[in-house]
Amino acid sequence: MERPTTQADSSCSSSSNPFMSLVLSIREYFLVTLTTHPFVSTSVSKINTVLLYVNVPEKSLLTNEEFVLSSTAVVVTLIIYYVLFGKRHRRKRKVLAEELRVAQRQVHVLEEQLFNAKIEDIMASTPTRKKSSSQQPRQIRIFMDGAFDVMHYGHMNAFRLGRSLGTYLIVGVNSDESIKECKGPPLMNDEERMTMVKGCKFVDEVVPNCPYIMTSDYLDYIFETYDVDYVVHGDDPCIVDGKDVYASAKRLGRYRSIPRTEGVSTTEIVGRMLLMTKHHHMRHKQRGRGNSVGSLSGLS
């Protein structure tokens, strides 16, 4: 009949194995050090207070050793999980990010193809001009309007896209008075904004003093005076008093839209300038305060 293993036998076996003795001694030192730590005692006391509040029996309350062992188990589990699976998740994220970049490039290519198809459709559907002889290439005249305050690459891209829909781009620059009435005074005056628009290589002609809000009468004036084929505007809605500003051009089939350049606007640029100016002055103040303190300490 086999004799059951006693504590004396286990202690004898551990003493005969130096490695096991080392592990047990480290474990004991670890438990004694952590269980007597003030943080552990405070945490266990707070947890037990909550447990007593919810009528947990005293014999089931948490001990310092149980708290240390459970916390250690959680930390070790997290470390093992990070070592075994963390890198795999990072690799998966990198693969997904690369796939997203490829998909975005494909979307960009498709958008370009769609835009080129729209250009071909416009070229094919525009009737031949009576004023030009049949030997001359057909001219498609495009009209765009805007405030174009603090010119940026979003404006340039709009001119590029508008020009690509035809062969001649006419740009109307909103007057100071109309901008001020609708959205506040612009940063740059009429002459400055006109000069910037004229300097763009995509622009063939500039119309000054355009109203900020296009009306049917003004659009008819543009069609007749400048022999315009299509009015072009960004794909963002342009609604004033519940009415589409370009409704008349759309009814005539002489309206085309272009995608808006995301991530840039005059309002955003002005906000960025204000934040940078504020940060610069705050830094300058702190530097000046530090220099004054240093000079005072030097005097003392």
PDB file of C-alpha atoms in Angstrom:
ATOM      1  CA  MET A   1       0.000   0.000   0.000  1.00  0.00           C
ATOM      2  CA  GLU A   2       1.398   3.429  -1.140  1.00  0.00           C
ATOM      3  CA  ARG A   3       2.111   6.007   1.513  1.00  0.00           C
ATOM      4  CA  PRO A   4       0.621   9.466   0.794  1.00  0.00           C
ATOM      5  CA  THR A   5       3.095  12.277   0.122  1.00  0.00           C
ATOM      6  CA  THR A   6       3.545  14.495   3.145  1.00  0.00           C
ATOM      7  CA  GLN A   7       4.762  18.077   3.486  1.00  0.00           C
ATOM      8  CA  ALA A   8       8.039  16.746   4.792  1.00  0.00           C
ATOM      9  CA  ASP A   9       8.506  14.720   1.601  1.00  0.00           C
ATOM     10  CA  SER A  10       7.817  17.797  -0.592  1.00  0.00           C
ATOM     11  CA  SER A  11      10.227  19.881   1.424  1.00  0.00           C
ATOM     12  CA  CYS A  12      12.825  17.147   1.106  1.00  0.00           C
ATOM     13  CA  SER A  13      12.319  16.962  -2.662  1.00  0.00           C
ATOM     14  CA  SER A  14      12.573  20.754  -2.995  1.00  0.00           C
ATOM     15  CA  SER A  15      15.700  20.829  -0.867  1.00  0.00           C
ATOM     16  CA  SER A  16      17.246  18.131  -3.040  1.00  0.00           C
ATOM     17  CA  ASN A  17      16.504  20.263  -6.143  1.00  0.00           C
ATOM     18  CA  PRO A  18      18.441  23.574  -6.005  1.00  0.00           C
ATOM     19  CA  PHE A  19      16.399  25.154  -8.815  1.00  0.00           C
ATOM     20  CA  MET A  20      13.097  24.473  -7.061  1.00  0.00           C
ATOM     21  CA  SER A  21      14.533  25.877  -3.832  1.00  0.00           C
ATOM     22  CA  LEU A  22      15.517  29.060  -5.657  1.00  0.00           C
ATOM     23  CA  VAL A  23      12.051  29.415  -7.249  1.00  0.00           C
ATOM     24  CA  LEU A  24      10.305  28.897  -3.907  1.00  0.00           C
ATOM     25  CA  SER A  25      12.541  31.369  -2.122  1.00  0.00           C
ATOM     26  CA  ILE A  26      11.943  33.997  -4.808  1.00  0.00           C
ATOM     27  CA  ARG A  27       8.199  33.355  -4.621  1.00  0.00           C
ATOM     28  CA  GLU A  28       8.215  33.774  -0.854  1.00  0.00           C
ATOM     29  CA  TYR A  29      10.259  36.972  -1.045  1.00  0.00           C
ATOM     30  CA  PHE A  30       7.970  38.337  -3.759  1.00  0.00           C
ATOM     31  CA  LEU A  31       4.819  37.596  -1.752  1.00  0.00           C
ATOM     32  CA  VAL A  32       6.178  38.967   1.510  1.00  0.00           C
ATOM     33  CA  THR A  33       7.416  42.159  -0.130  1.00  0.00           C
ATOM     34  CA  LEU A  34       4.199  42.904  -2.024  1.00  0.00           C
ATOM     35  CA  THR A  35       1.681  41.798   0.596  1.00  0.00           C
ATOM     36  CA  THR A  36       3.238  44.152   3.143  1.00  0.00           C
ATOM     37  CA  HIS A  37       3.353  47.078   0.745  1.00  0.00           C
ATOM     38  CA  PRO A  38       1.129  50.031   1.829  1.00  0.00           C
ATOM     39  CA  PHE A  39      -0.473  50.293  -1.604  1.00  0.00           C
ATOM     40  CA  VAL A  40      -1.622  46.672  -1.477  1.00  0.00           C
ATOM     41  CA  SER A  41      -2.981  47.038   2.053  1.00  0.00           C
ATOM     42  CA  THR A  42      -4.881  50.217   1.124  1.00  0.00           C
ATOM     43  CA  SER A  43      -6.308  48.684  -2.053  1.00  0.00           C
ATOM     44  CA  VAL A  44      -7.436  45.524  -0.283  1.00  0.00           C
ATOM     45  CA  SER A  45      -9.007  47.578   2.500  1.00  0.00           C
ATOM     46  CA  LYS A  46     -11.022  49.650   0.008  1.00  0.00           C
ATOM     47  CA  ILE A  47     -12.130  46.573  -1.907  1.00  0.00           C
ATOM     48  CA  ASN A  48     -13.209  44.828   1.279  1.00  0.00           C
ATOM     49  CA  THR A  49     -15.125  47.924   2.346  1.00  0.00           C
ATOM     50  CA  VAL A  50     -17.123  47.720  -0.868  1.00  0.00           C
ATOM     51  CA  LEU A  51     -17.636  43.982  -0.446  1.00  0.00           C
ATOM     52  CA  LEU A  52     -18.901  44.460   3.112  1.00  0.00           C
ATOM     53  CA  TYR A  53     -21.243  47.178   1.879  1.00  0.00           C
ATOM     54  CA  VAL A  54     -22.845  44.675  -0.502  1.00  0.00           C
ATOM     55  CA  ASN A  55     -23.184  42.098   2.335  1.00  0.00           C
ATOM     56  CA  VAL A  56     -20.360  39.757   1.362  1.00  0.00           C
ATOM     57  CA  PRO A  57     -19.477  37.416   4.274  1.00  0.00           C
ATOM     58  CA  GLU A  58     -16.282  38.249   6.125  1.00  0.00           C
ATOM     59  CA  LYS A  59     -14.808  34.833   5.423  1.00  0.00           C
ATOM     60  CA  SER A  60     -15.028  35.608   1.693  1.00  0.00           C
ATOM     61  CA  LEU A  61     -13.195  38.916   1.904  1.00  0.00           C
ATOM     62  CA  LEU A  62     -10.019  39.477  -0.072  1.00  0.00           C
ATOM     63  CA  THR A  63      -6.620  38.958   1.523  1.00  0.00           C
ATOM     64  CA  ASN A  64      -3.389  40.694   0.626  1.00  0.00           C
ATOM     65  CA  GLU A  65      -1.892  37.496  -0.741  1.00  0.00           C
ATOM     66  CA  GLU A  66      -4.945  36.795  -2.943  1.00  0.00           C
ATOM     67  CA  PHE A  67      -4.845  40.335  -4.292  1.00  0.00           C
ATOM     68  CA  VAL A  68      -1.145  40.066  -5.152  1.00  0.00           C
ATOM     69  CA  LEU A  69      -1.506  36.641  -6.792  1.00  0.00           C
ATOM     70  CA  SER A  70      -4.536  37.664  -8.883  1.00  0.00           C
ATOM     71  CA  SER A  71      -2.893  40.940  -9.977  1.00  0.00           C
ATOM     72  CA  THR A  72       0.295  39.095 -10.890  1.00  0.00           C
ATOM     73  CA  ALA A  73      -1.686  36.561 -12.904  1.00  0.00           C
ATOM     74  CA  VAL A  74      -3.395  39.363 -14.852  1.00  0.00           C
ATOM     75  CA  VAL A  75      -0.112  41.157 -15.579  1.00  0.00           C
ATOM     76  CA  VAL A  76       1.657  37.960 -16.638  1.00  0.00           C
ATOM     77  CA  THR A  77      -1.287  37.015 -18.878  1.00  0.00           C
ATOM     78  CA  LEU A  78      -1.205  40.413 -20.587  1.00  0.00           C
ATOM     79  CA  ILE A  79       2.553  40.184 -21.115  1.00  0.00           C
ATOM     80  CA  ILE A  80       2.263  36.697 -22.601  1.00  0.00           C
ATOM     81  CA  TYR A  81      -0.600  37.801 -24.843  1.00  0.00           C
ATOM     82  CA  TYR A  82       1.414  40.800 -26.068  1.00  0.00           C
ATOM     83  CA  VAL A  83       4.487  38.660 -26.774  1.00  0.00           C
ATOM     84  CA  LEU A  84       2.520  35.944 -28.591  1.00  0.00           C
ATOM     85  CA  PHE A  85      -0.166  37.974 -30.395  1.00  0.00           C
ATOM     86  CA  GLY A  86       0.807  41.656 -30.230  1.00  0.00           C
ATOM     87  CA  LYS A  87       3.211  41.555 -33.181  1.00  0.00           C
ATOM     88  CA  ARG A  88       0.723  39.562 -35.229  1.00  0.00           C
ATOM     89  CA  HIS A  89      -1.928  42.244 -34.668  1.00  0.00           C
ATOM     90  CA  ARG A  90       0.536  44.971 -35.631  1.00  0.00           C
ATOM     91  CA  ARG A  91       1.408  43.101 -38.827  1.00  0.00           C
ATOM     92  CA  LYS A  92      -2.286  42.712 -39.579  1.00  0.00           C
ATOM     93  CA  ARG A  93      -2.858  46.432 -39.069  1.00  0.00           C
ATOM     94  CA  LYS A  94       0.021  47.243 -41.412  1.00  0.00           C
ATOM     95  CA  VAL A  95      -1.417  44.919 -44.063  1.00  0.00           C
ATOM     96  CA  LEU A  96      -4.849  46.525 -43.711  1.00  0.00           C
ATOM     97  CA  ALA A  97      -3.319  50.015 -43.912  1.00  0.00           C
ATOM     98  CA  GLU A  98      -1.480  49.081 -47.105  1.00  0.00           C
ATOM     99  CA  GLU A  99      -4.645  47.602 -48.592  1.00  0.00           C
ATOM    100  CA  LEU A 100      -6.457  50.842 -47.722  1.00  0.00           C
ATOM    101  CA  ARG A 101      -3.785  52.898 -49.494  1.00  0.00           C
ATOM    102  CA  VAL A 102      -4.059  50.696 -52.579  1.00  0.00           C
ATOM    103  CA  ALA A 103      -7.858  51.025 -52.531  1.00  0.00           C
ATOM    104  CA  GLN A 104      -7.580  54.818 -52.222  1.00  0.00           C
ATOM    105  CA  ARG A 105      -5.256  54.910 -55.228  1.00  0.00           C
ATOM    106  CA  GLN A 106      -7.703  52.789 -57.184  1.00  0.00           C
ATOM    107  CA  VAL A 107     -10.553  55.117 -56.208  1.00  0.00           C
ATOM    108  CA  HIS A 108      -8.471  58.084 -57.352  1.00  0.00           C
ATOM    109  CA  VAL A 109      -7.818  56.405 -60.725  1.00  0.00           C
ATOM    110  CA  LEU A 110     -11.519  55.625 -61.139  1.00  0.00           C
ATOM    111  CA  GLU A 111     -12.444  59.204 -60.241  1.00  0.00           C
ATOM    112  CA  GLU A 112     -10.009  60.479 -62.877  1.00  0.00           C
ATOM    113  CA  GLN A 113     -11.483  58.110 -65.460  1.00  0.00           C
ATOM    114  CA  LEU A 114     -15.004  59.211 -64.561  1.00  0.00           C
ATOM    115  CA  PHE A 115     -13.999  62.858 -64.783  1.00  0.00           C
ATOM    116  CA  ASN A 116     -12.367  62.286 -68.187  1.00  0.00           C
ATOM    117  CA  ALA A 117     -15.540  60.555 -69.370  1.00  0.00           C
ATOM    118  CA  LYS A 118     -17.545  63.576 -68.213  1.00  0.00           C
ATOM    119  CA  ILE A 119     -15.215  65.847 -70.204  1.00  0.00           C
ATOM    120  CA  GLU A 120     -15.683  63.731 -73.329  1.00  0.00           C
ATOM    121  CA  ASP A 121     -19.447  63.829 -72.814  1.00  0.00           C
ATOM    122  CA  ILE A 122     -19.386  67.618 -72.509  1.00  0.00           C
ATOM    123  CA  MET A 123     -17.236  67.952 -75.637  1.00  0.00           C
ATOM    124  CA  ALA A 124     -19.578  65.702 -77.588  1.00  0.00           C
ATOM    125  CA  SER A 125     -22.806  67.327 -76.404  1.00  0.00           C
ATOM    126  CA  THR A 126     -21.732  70.953 -76.902  1.00  0.00           C
ATOM    127  CA  PRO A 127     -23.050  72.290 -80.232  1.00  0.00           C
ATOM    128  CA  THR A 128     -20.697  73.885 -82.764  1.00  0.00           C
ATOM    129  CA  ARG A 129     -20.484  77.664 -82.424  1.00  0.00           C
ATOM    130  CA  LYS A 130     -21.958  79.752 -85.186  1.00  0.00           C
ATOM    131  CA  LYS A 131     -19.371  82.483 -84.674  1.00  0.00           C
ATOM    132  CA  SER A 132     -16.465  80.180 -85.481  1.00  0.00           C
ATOM    133  CA  SER A 133     -15.697  78.672 -88.858  1.00  0.00           C
ATOM    134  CA  SER A 134     -15.800  74.923 -89.248  1.00  0.00           C
ATOM    135  CA  GLN A 135     -12.034  74.829 -89.748  1.00  0.00           C
ATOM    136  CA  GLN A 136     -11.327  76.220 -86.279  1.00  0.00           C
ATOM    137  CA  PRO A 137     -11.372  73.925 -83.229  1.00  0.00           C
ATOM    138  CA  ARG A 138     -14.555  74.085 -81.204  1.00  0.00           C
ATOM    139  CA  GLN A 139     -14.284  76.320 -78.136  1.00  0.00           C
ATOM    140  CA  ILE A 140     -16.129  75.424 -74.945  1.00  0.00           C
ATOM    141  CA  ARG A 141     -16.360  78.391 -72.607  1.00  0.00           C
ATOM    142  CA  ILE A 142     -16.620  77.733 -68.863  1.00  0.00           C
ATOM    143  CA  PHE A 143     -17.658  80.219 -66.178  1.00  0.00           C
ATOM    144  CA  MET A 144     -16.825  79.955 -62.489  1.00  0.00           C
ATOM    145  CA  ASP A 145     -17.326  82.452 -59.680  1.00  0.00           C
ATOM    146  CA  GLY A 146     -16.135  82.872 -56.105  1.00  0.00           C
ATOM    147  CA  ALA A 147     -14.559  85.152 -53.518  1.00  0.00           C
ATOM    148  CA  PHE A 148     -11.074  83.602 -53.840  1.00  0.00           C
ATOM    149  CA  ASP A 149      -9.901  85.313 -50.662  1.00  0.00           C
ATOM    150  CA  VAL A 150      -6.378  84.273 -49.582  1.00  0.00           C
ATOM    151  CA  MET A 151      -5.708  82.140 -52.650  1.00  0.00           C
ATOM    152  CA  HIS A 152      -4.705  78.552 -51.886  1.00  0.00           C
ATOM    153  CA  TYR A 153      -4.268  75.262 -53.709  1.00  0.00           C
ATOM    154  CA  GLY A 154      -7.971  74.457 -53.339  1.00  0.00           C
ATOM    155  CA  HIS A 155      -8.775  77.457 -55.559  1.00  0.00           C
ATOM    156  CA  MET A 156      -6.062  76.450 -58.031  1.00  0.00           C
ATOM    157  CA  ASN A 157      -7.392  72.910 -58.190  1.00  0.00           C
ATOM    158  CA  ALA A 158     -10.905  74.238 -58.823  1.00  0.00           C
ATOM    159  CA  PHE A 159      -9.578  76.336 -61.722  1.00  0.00           C
ATOM    160  CA  ARG A 160      -7.724  73.308 -63.077  1.00  0.00           C
ATOM    161  CA  LEU A 161     -10.811  71.107 -62.934  1.00  0.00           C
ATOM    162  CA  GLY A 162     -13.052  73.806 -64.370  1.00  0.00           C
ATOM    163  CA  ARG A 163     -10.633  74.471 -67.222  1.00  0.00           C
ATOM    164  CA  SER A 164     -10.436  70.770 -68.025  1.00  0.00           C
ATOM    165  CA  LEU A 165     -14.200  70.739 -68.722  1.00  0.00           C
ATOM    166  CA  GLY A 166     -13.728  73.136 -71.620  1.00  0.00           C
ATOM    167  CA  THR A 167     -11.191  75.128 -73.589  1.00  0.00           C
ATOM    168  CA  TYR A 168     -11.648  78.647 -72.174  1.00  0.00           C
ATOM    169  CA  LEU A 169     -12.133  79.525 -68.502  1.00  0.00           C
ATOM    170  CA  ILE A 170     -13.815  82.727 -67.363  1.00  0.00           C
ATOM    171  CA  VAL A 171     -13.683  83.437 -63.629  1.00  0.00           C
ATOM    172  CA  GLY A 172     -15.980  85.894 -61.877  1.00  0.00           C
ATOM    173  CA  VAL A 173     -14.575  87.471 -58.709  1.00  0.00           C
ATOM    174  CA  ASN A 174     -17.175  88.468 -56.101  1.00  0.00           C
ATOM    175  CA  SER A 175     -17.147  92.125 -55.098  1.00  0.00           C
ATOM    176  CA  ASP A 176     -16.113  93.326 -51.646  1.00  0.00           C
ATOM    177  CA  GLU A 177     -19.593  94.698 -50.967  1.00  0.00           C
ATOM    178  CA  SER A 178     -21.433  91.476 -51.809  1.00  0.00           C
ATOM    179  CA  ILE A 179     -19.020  89.360 -49.726  1.00  0.00           C
ATOM    180  CA  LYS A 180     -19.310  91.727 -46.771  1.00  0.00           C
ATOM    181  CA  GLU A 181     -23.096  91.625 -46.953  1.00  0.00           C
ATOM    182  CA  CYS A 182     -23.259  87.819 -47.013  1.00  0.00           C
ATOM    183  CA  LYS A 183     -20.348  86.585 -44.872  1.00  0.00           C
ATOM    184  CA  GLY A 184     -18.335  89.509 -43.562  1.00  0.00           C
ATOM    185  CA  PRO A 185     -15.516  91.572 -45.095  1.00  0.00           C
ATOM    186  CA  PRO A 186     -12.797  89.652 -46.989  1.00  0.00           C
ATOM    187  CA  LEU A 187      -9.164  89.844 -45.924  1.00  0.00           C
ATOM    188  CA  MET A 188      -8.095  91.038 -49.372  1.00  0.00           C
ATOM    189  CA  ASN A 189      -9.799  93.707 -51.428  1.00  0.00           C
ATOM    190  CA  ASP A 190     -11.145  93.516 -54.979  1.00  0.00           C
ATOM    191  CA  GLU A 191      -7.911  94.518 -56.685  1.00  0.00           C
ATOM    192  CA  GLU A 192      -5.775  92.065 -54.699  1.00  0.00           C
ATOM    193  CA  ARG A 193      -8.106  89.134 -55.309  1.00  0.00           C
ATOM    194  CA  MET A 194      -8.461  90.016 -59.005  1.00  0.00           C
ATOM    195  CA  THR A 195      -4.673  90.129 -59.385  1.00  0.00           C
ATOM    196  CA  MET A 196      -4.266  86.699 -57.763  1.00  0.00           C
ATOM    197  CA  VAL A 197      -6.921  85.109 -59.986  1.00  0.00           C
ATOM    198  CA  LYS A 198      -5.432  86.664 -63.126  1.00  0.00           C
ATOM    199  CA  GLY A 199      -2.053  85.189 -62.193  1.00  0.00           C
ATOM    200  CA  CYS A 200      -3.361  81.604 -62.368  1.00  0.00           C
ATOM    201  CA  LYS A 201      -2.331  79.841 -65.579  1.00  0.00           C
ATOM    202  CA  PHE A 202      -5.672  78.016 -65.849  1.00  0.00           C
ATOM    203  CA  VAL A 203      -7.661  81.270 -66.022  1.00  0.00           C
ATOM    204  CA  ASP A 204      -8.192  82.895 -69.436  1.00  0.00           C
ATOM    205  CA  GLU A 205     -10.422  85.834 -68.478  1.00  0.00           C
ATOM    206  CA  VAL A 206     -11.608  87.514 -65.272  1.00  0.00           C
ATOM    207  CA  VAL A 207     -14.961  89.204 -64.646  1.00  0.00           C
ATOM    208  CA  PRO A 208     -14.865  91.812 -61.827  1.00  0.00           C
ATOM    209  CA  ASN A 209     -17.579  92.778 -59.340  1.00  0.00           C
ATOM    210  CA  CYS A 210     -19.658  89.599 -59.533  1.00  0.00           C
ATOM    211  CA  PRO A 211     -22.432  89.234 -56.957  1.00  0.00           C
ATOM    212  CA  TYR A 212     -21.782  86.736 -54.185  1.00  0.00           C
ATOM    213  CA  ILE A 213     -25.210  85.177 -54.780  1.00  0.00           C
ATOM    214  CA  MET A 214     -25.835  84.257 -58.409  1.00  0.00           C
ATOM    215  CA  THR A 215     -29.291  85.196 -59.724  1.00  0.00           C
ATOM    216  CA  SER A 216     -31.085  84.016 -62.851  1.00  0.00           C
ATOM    217  CA  ASP A 217     -30.784  87.471 -64.391  1.00  0.00           C
ATOM    218  CA  TYR A 218     -27.049  87.635 -63.741  1.00  0.00           C
ATOM    219  CA  LEU A 219     -26.487  84.129 -65.124  1.00  0.00           C
ATOM    220  CA  ASP A 220     -28.429  85.098 -68.267  1.00  0.00           C
ATOM    221  CA  TYR A 221     -26.184  88.160 -68.513  1.00  0.00           C
ATOM    222  CA  ILE A 222     -23.090  85.937 -68.259  1.00  0.00           C
ATOM    223  CA  PHE A 223     -24.408  83.520 -70.895  1.00  0.00           C
ATOM    224  CA  GLU A 224     -25.167  86.322 -73.339  1.00  0.00           C
ATOM    225  CA  THR A 225     -22.254  88.703 -72.730  1.00  0.00           C
ATOM    226  CA  TYR A 226     -19.427  86.185 -72.447  1.00  0.00           C
ATOM    227  CA  ASP A 227     -20.920  83.504 -74.697  1.00  0.00           C
ATOM    228  CA  VAL A 228     -20.603  80.936 -71.907  1.00  0.00           C
ATOM    229  CA  ASP A 229     -21.491  77.280 -72.511  1.00  0.00           C
ATOM    230  CA  TYR A 230     -21.446  75.966 -68.946  1.00  0.00           C
ATOM    231  CA  VAL A 231     -21.454  77.321 -65.423  1.00  0.00           C
ATOM    232  CA  VAL A 232     -19.222  75.271 -63.091  1.00  0.00           C
ATOM    233  CA  HIS A 233     -19.309  75.074 -59.304  1.00  0.00           C
ATOM    234  CA  GLY A 234     -18.126  72.717 -56.572  1.00  0.00           C
ATOM    235  CA  ASP A 235     -20.214  69.679 -55.697  1.00  0.00           C
ATOM    236  CA  ASP A 236     -21.133  71.176 -52.310  1.00  0.00           C
ATOM    237  CA  PRO A 237     -24.735  72.500 -52.265  1.00  0.00           C
ATOM    238  CA  CYS A 238     -25.215  76.240 -52.819  1.00  0.00           C
ATOM    239  CA  ILE A 239     -28.579  77.051 -51.222  1.00  0.00           C
ATOM    240  CA  VAL A 240     -29.711  80.591 -50.349  1.00  0.00           C
ATOM    241  CA  ASP A 241     -33.119  81.242 -48.764  1.00  0.00           C
ATOM    242  CA  GLY A 242     -34.071  77.645 -49.480  1.00  0.00           C
ATOM    243  CA  LYS A 243     -33.388  77.986 -53.236  1.00  0.00           C
ATOM    244  CA  ASP A 244     -30.634  76.546 -55.400  1.00  0.00           C
ATOM    245  CA  VAL A 245     -28.519  79.429 -56.712  1.00  0.00           C
ATOM    246  CA  TYR A 246     -27.761  77.602 -59.955  1.00  0.00           C
ATOM    247  CA  ALA A 247     -31.281  76.264 -60.558  1.00  0.00           C
ATOM    248  CA  SER A 248     -31.730  78.255 -63.781  1.00  0.00           C
ATOM    249  CA  ALA A 249     -28.454  76.971 -65.254  1.00  0.00           C
ATOM    250  CA  LYS A 250     -29.410  73.421 -64.299  1.00  0.00           C
ATOM    251  CA  ARG A 251     -32.791  73.774 -66.004  1.00  0.00           C
ATOM    252  CA  LEU A 252     -31.021  74.817 -69.195  1.00  0.00           C
ATOM    253  CA  GLY A 253     -28.639  71.866 -68.931  1.00  0.00           C
ATOM    254  CA  ARG A 254     -25.703  74.267 -68.736  1.00  0.00           C
ATOM    255  CA  TYR A 255     -24.442  73.466 -65.242  1.00  0.00           C
ATOM    256  CA  ARG A 256     -21.542  71.177 -64.363  1.00  0.00           C
ATOM    257  CA  SER A 257     -20.056  70.330 -60.967  1.00  0.00           C
ATOM    258  CA  ILE A 258     -16.506  69.566 -59.910  1.00  0.00           C
ATOM    259  CA  PRO A 259     -15.328  67.799 -56.730  1.00  0.00           C
ATOM    260  CA  ARG A 260     -14.402  70.129 -53.902  1.00  0.00           C
ATOM    261  CA  THR A 261     -10.807  69.979 -52.667  1.00  0.00           C
ATOM    262  CA  GLU A 262     -11.060  68.601 -49.135  1.00  0.00           C
ATOM    263  CA  GLY A 263      -8.939  69.718 -46.209  1.00  0.00           C
ATOM    264  CA  VAL A 264      -8.351  73.342 -47.169  1.00  0.00           C
ATOM    265  CA  SER A 265     -10.364  76.557 -47.019  1.00  0.00           C
ATOM    266  CA  THR A 266      -9.740  80.228 -46.353  1.00  0.00           C
ATOM    267  CA  THR A 267     -11.557  79.942 -43.004  1.00  0.00           C
ATOM    268  CA  GLU A 268      -9.352  77.012 -41.960  1.00  0.00           C
ATOM    269  CA  ILE A 269      -6.168  78.837 -42.975  1.00  0.00           C
ATOM    270  CA  VAL A 270      -7.164  81.962 -41.019  1.00  0.00           C
ATOM    271  CA  GLY A 271      -7.938  79.795 -37.956  1.00  0.00           C
ATOM    272  CA  ARG A 272      -4.557  78.110 -38.273  1.00  0.00           C
ATOM    273  CA  MET A 273      -2.825  81.509 -38.450  1.00  0.00           C
ATOM    274  CA  LEU A 274      -4.623  82.722 -35.331  1.00  0.00           C
ATOM    275  CA  LEU A 275      -3.653  79.617 -33.360  1.00  0.00           C
ATOM    276  CA  MET A 276      -0.015  79.857 -34.460  1.00  0.00           C
ATOM    277  CA  THR A 277       0.080  83.567 -33.585  1.00  0.00           C
ATOM    278  CA  LYS A 278      -1.384  82.877 -30.139  1.00  0.00           C
ATOM    279  CA  HIS A 279       1.136  80.083 -29.527  1.00  0.00           C
ATOM    280  CA  HIS A 280       3.995  82.337 -30.666  1.00  0.00           C
ATOM    281  CA  HIS A 281       2.988  85.170 -28.321  1.00  0.00           C
ATOM    282  CA  MET A 282       2.516  82.787 -25.390  1.00  0.00           C
ATOM    283  CA  ARG A 283       5.996  81.379 -25.959  1.00  0.00           C
ATOM    284  CA  HIS A 284       7.396  84.893 -26.260  1.00  0.00           C
ATOM    285  CA  LYS A 285       5.733  85.893 -22.969  1.00  0.00           C
ATOM    286  CA  GLN A 286       7.093  82.844 -21.156  1.00  0.00           C
ATOM    287  CA  ARG A 287      10.585  83.507 -22.522  1.00  0.00           C
ATOM    288  CA  GLY A 288      10.359  87.145 -21.468  1.00  0.00           C
ATOM    289  CA  ARG A 289       9.162  86.166 -17.993  1.00  0.00           C
ATOM    290  CA  GLY A 290      12.030  83.709 -17.668  1.00  0.00           C
ATOM    291  CA  ASN A 291      14.565  86.342 -18.747  1.00  0.00           C
ATOM    292  CA  SER A 292      13.137  88.849 -16.261  1.00  0.00           C
ATOM    293  CA  VAL A 293      13.352  86.303 -13.458  1.00  0.00           C
ATOM    294  CA  GLY A 294      16.914  85.500 -14.452  1.00  0.00           C
ATOM    295  CA  SER A 295      17.886  89.172 -14.485  1.00  0.00           C
ATOM    296  CA  LEU A 296      16.317  89.697 -11.053  1.00  0.00           C
ATOM    297  CA  SER A 297      18.188  86.717  -9.629  1.00  0.00           C
ATOM    298  CA  GLY A 298      21.388  88.093 -11.135  1.00  0.00           C
ATOM    299  CA  LEU A 299      20.768  91.436  -9.452  1.00  0.00           C
ATOM    300  CA  SER A 300      20.252  89.756  -6.134  1.00  0.00           C
TER     301      SER A 300
END
